[in-house]
Short mmCIF file of C-alpha atoms and ligand atoms in Angstrom, two decimals:
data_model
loop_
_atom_site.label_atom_id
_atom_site.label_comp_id
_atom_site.label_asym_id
_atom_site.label_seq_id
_atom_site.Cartn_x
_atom_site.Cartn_y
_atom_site.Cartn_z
CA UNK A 135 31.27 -42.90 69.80
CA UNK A 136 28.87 -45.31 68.03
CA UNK A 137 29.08 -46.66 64.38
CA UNK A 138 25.65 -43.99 63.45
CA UNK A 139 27.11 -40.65 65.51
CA UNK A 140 29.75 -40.12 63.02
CA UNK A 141 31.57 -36.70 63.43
CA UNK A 142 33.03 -36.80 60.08
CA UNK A 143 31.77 -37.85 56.36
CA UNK A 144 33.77 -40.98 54.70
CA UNK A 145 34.50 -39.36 51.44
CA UNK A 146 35.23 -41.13 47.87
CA UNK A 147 37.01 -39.43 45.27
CA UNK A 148 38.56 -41.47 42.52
CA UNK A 149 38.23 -41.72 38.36
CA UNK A 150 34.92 -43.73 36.96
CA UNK A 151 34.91 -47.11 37.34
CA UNK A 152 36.64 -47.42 40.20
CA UNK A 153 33.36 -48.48 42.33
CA UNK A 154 32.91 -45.33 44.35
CA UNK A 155 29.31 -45.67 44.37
CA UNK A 156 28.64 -49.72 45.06
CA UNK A 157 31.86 -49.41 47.80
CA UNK A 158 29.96 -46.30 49.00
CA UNK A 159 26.80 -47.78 49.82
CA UNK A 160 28.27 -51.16 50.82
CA UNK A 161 30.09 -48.78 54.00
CA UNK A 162 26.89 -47.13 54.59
CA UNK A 163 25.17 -50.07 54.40
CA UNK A 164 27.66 -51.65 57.33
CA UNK A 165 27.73 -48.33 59.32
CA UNK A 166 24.17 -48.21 59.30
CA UNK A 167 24.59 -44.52 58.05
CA UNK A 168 22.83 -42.18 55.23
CA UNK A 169 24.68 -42.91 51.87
CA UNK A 170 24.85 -39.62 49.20
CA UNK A 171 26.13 -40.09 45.56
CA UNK A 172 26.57 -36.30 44.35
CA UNK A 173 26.22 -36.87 40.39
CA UNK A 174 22.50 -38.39 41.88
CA UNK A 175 21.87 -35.67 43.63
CA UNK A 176 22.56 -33.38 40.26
CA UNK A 177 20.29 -35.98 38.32
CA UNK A 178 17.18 -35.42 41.11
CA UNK A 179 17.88 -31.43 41.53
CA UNK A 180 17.71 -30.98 37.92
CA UNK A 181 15.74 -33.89 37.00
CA UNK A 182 18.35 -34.60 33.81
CA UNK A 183 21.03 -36.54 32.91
CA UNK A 184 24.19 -35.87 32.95
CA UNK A 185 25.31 -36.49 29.46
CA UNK A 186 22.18 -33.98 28.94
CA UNK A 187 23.24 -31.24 30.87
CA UNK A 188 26.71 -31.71 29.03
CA UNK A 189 25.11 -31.37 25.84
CA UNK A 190 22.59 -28.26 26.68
CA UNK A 191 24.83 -26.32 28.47
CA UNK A 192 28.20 -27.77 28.46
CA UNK A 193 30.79 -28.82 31.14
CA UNK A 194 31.38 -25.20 33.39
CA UNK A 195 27.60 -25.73 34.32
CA UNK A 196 27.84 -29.36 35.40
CA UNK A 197 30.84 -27.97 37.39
CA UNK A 198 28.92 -25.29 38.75
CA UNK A 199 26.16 -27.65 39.91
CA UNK A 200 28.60 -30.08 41.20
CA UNK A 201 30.40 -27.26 43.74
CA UNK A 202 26.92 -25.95 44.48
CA UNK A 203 26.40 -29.71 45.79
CA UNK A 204 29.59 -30.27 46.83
CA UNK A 205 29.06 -27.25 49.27
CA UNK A 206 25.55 -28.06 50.88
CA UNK A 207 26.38 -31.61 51.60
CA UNK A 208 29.80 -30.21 53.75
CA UNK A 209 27.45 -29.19 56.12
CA UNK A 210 26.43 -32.39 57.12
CA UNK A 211 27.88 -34.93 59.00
CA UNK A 212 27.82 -38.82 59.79
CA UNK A 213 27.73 -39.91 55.97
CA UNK A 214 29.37 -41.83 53.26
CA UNK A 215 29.75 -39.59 50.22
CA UNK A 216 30.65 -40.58 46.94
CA UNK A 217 31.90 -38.02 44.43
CA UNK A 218 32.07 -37.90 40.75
CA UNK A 219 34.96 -38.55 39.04
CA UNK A 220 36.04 -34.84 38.17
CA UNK A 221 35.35 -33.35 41.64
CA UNK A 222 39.27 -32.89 42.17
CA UNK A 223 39.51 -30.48 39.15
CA UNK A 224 37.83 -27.28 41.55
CA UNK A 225 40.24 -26.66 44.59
CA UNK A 226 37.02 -25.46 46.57
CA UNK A 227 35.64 -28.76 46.41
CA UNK A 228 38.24 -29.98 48.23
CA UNK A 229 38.83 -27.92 50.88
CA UNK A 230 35.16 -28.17 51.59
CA UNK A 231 35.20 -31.97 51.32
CA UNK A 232 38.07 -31.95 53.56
CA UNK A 233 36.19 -29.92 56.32
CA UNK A 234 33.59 -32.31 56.86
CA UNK A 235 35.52 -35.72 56.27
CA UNK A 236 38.10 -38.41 55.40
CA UNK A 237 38.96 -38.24 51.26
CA UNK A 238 40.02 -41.89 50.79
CA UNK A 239 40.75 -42.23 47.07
CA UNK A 240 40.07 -45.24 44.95
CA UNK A 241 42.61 -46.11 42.96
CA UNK A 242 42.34 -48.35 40.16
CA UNK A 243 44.78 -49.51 36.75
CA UNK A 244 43.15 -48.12 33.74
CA UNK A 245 42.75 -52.17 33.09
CA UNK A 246 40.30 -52.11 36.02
CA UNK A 247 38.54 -49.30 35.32
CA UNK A 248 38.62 -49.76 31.81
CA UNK A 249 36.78 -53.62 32.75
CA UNK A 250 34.67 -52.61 35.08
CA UNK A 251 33.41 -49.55 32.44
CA UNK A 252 32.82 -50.83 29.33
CA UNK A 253 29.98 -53.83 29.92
CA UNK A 254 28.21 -50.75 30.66
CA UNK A 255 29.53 -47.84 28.27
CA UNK A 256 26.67 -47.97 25.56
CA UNK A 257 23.35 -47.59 28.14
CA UNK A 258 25.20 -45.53 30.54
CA UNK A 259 24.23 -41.68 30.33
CA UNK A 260 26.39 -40.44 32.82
CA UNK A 261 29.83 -40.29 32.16
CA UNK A 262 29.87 -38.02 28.88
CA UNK A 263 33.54 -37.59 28.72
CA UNK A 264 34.61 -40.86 28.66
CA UNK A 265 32.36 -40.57 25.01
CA UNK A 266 34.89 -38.59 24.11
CA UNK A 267 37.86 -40.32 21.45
CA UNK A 268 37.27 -43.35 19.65
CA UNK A 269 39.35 -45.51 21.68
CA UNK A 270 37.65 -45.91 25.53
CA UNK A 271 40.99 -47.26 27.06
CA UNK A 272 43.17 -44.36 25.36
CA UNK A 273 40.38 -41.95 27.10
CA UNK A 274 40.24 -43.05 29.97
CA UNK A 275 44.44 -43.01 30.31
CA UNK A 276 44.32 -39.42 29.01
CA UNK A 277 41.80 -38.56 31.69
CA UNK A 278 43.36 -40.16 34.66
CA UNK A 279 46.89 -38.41 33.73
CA UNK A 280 45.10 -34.84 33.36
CA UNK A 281 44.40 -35.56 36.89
CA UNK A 282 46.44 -37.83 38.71
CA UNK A 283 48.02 -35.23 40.75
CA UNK A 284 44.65 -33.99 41.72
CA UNK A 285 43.75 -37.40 42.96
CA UNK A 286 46.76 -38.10 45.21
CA UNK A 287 47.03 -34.68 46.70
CA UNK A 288 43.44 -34.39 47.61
CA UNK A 289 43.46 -38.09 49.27
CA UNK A 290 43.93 -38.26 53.28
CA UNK A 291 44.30 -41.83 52.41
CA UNK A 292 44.50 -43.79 48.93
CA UNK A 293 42.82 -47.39 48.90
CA UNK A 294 43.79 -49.66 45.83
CA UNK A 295 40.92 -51.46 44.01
CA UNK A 296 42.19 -53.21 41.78
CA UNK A 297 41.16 -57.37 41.91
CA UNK A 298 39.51 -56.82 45.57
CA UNK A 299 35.96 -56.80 46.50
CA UNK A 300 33.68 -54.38 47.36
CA UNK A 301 33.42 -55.65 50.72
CA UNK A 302 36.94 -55.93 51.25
CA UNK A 303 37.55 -52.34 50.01
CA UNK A 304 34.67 -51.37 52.02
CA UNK A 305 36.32 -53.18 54.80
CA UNK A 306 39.65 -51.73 54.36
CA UNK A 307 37.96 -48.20 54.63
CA UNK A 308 36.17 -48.79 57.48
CA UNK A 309 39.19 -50.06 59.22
CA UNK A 310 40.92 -47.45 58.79
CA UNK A 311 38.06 -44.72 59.55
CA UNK A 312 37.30 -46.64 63.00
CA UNK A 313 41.23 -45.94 64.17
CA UNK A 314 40.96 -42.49 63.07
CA UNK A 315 37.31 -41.96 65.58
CA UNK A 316 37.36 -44.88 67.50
CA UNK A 317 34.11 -45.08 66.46
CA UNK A 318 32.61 -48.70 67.44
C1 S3P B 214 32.90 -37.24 35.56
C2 S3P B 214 32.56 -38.43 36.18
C3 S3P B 214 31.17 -38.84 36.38
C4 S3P B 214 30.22 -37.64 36.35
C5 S3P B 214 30.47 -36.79 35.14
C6 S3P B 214 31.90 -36.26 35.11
C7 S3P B 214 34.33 -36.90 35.39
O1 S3P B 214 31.01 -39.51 37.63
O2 S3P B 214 30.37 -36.86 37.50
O3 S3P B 214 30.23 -37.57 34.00
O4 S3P B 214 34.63 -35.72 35.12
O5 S3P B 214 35.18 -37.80 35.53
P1 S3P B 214 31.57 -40.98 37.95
O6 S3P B 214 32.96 -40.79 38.48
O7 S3P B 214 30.65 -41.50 38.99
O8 S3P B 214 31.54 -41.76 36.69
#
């Protein structure tokens, strides 16, 4: 099987700031295969942002767009996917992201997350939840325990960020992709 006939989607899952997106494309990049970030694909098909949609018509819509995206994209095949952080929180996400792929998680201390979040907190218009609280660290811990269970029983395989690369995450998930397919 080559590297660009993939069978199966590499999926991310993971909180924000974890890198989903940059460790995403850097796989694609390698694998010479289509990359897909579903909050981006929310932000085109509705042509707003996400802490807009939020605002107009709260969180159970965003959800709703995110499973309607999170189904069309299971039919394909032979991508990288990254996901946004809350995609764990519908079960039908997951067994449709499960159907077409390989869920590695991205795990990450709230110290990473909460570094590699906050140069970019105050012009970033995506992650309206993480707004939420005065103290960004304290959110960001409340978040991830609301959903740590989510996270590790949705991964086929958890991948820890913390002080690496993106290439040698991206690396480290390719590695362990190619053993699943055999797929260079
Ligand atoms: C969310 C994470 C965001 C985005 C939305 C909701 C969440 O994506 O989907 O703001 O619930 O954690 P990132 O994980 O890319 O920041």
């Amino acid at each position: 099987m080559k590297d660009n006939h993939l069978n199966k989607n590499i999926i991310l899952i993971g909180m924000s700031g974890v890198g989903k997106s940059t460790v995403g494309r850097h796989i694609a990049n390698r694998l010479r295969v289509k990359f897909a970030d579903t909050d981006d694909i929310i932000i085109s098909k509705t042509g707003e942002t996400i802490d807009c949609i939020f605002k107009q018509y709260g969180e159970d819509y965003f959800r709703n767009l995110e499973k309607k995206v999170i189904k069309d994209i299971s039919k394909r095949k032979g991508m990288v996917i990254s996901t946004g952080g809350g995609v764990v929180l519908d079960i039908s996400n997951i067994y449709f992201l499960k159907k077409c792929g390989v869920i590695f998680l991205l795990h990450g201390s709230i110290d990473t997350i909460f570094d590699n979040i906050r140069p970019t907190m105050l012009d970033n218009n995506r992650r309206p939840l993480l707004k939420e609280g005065k103290d960004l660290k304290n959110r960001i811990k409340e978040l991830y325990l609301e959903r740590e269970k989510l996270y590790l029983t949705s991964a086929d395989y958890i991948v820890n960020v913390d002080k690496k690369s993106t290439s040698v995450i991206g690396e480290e998930i390719i590695s362990i992709f190619k053993n699943l397919y055999s797929c260079s």
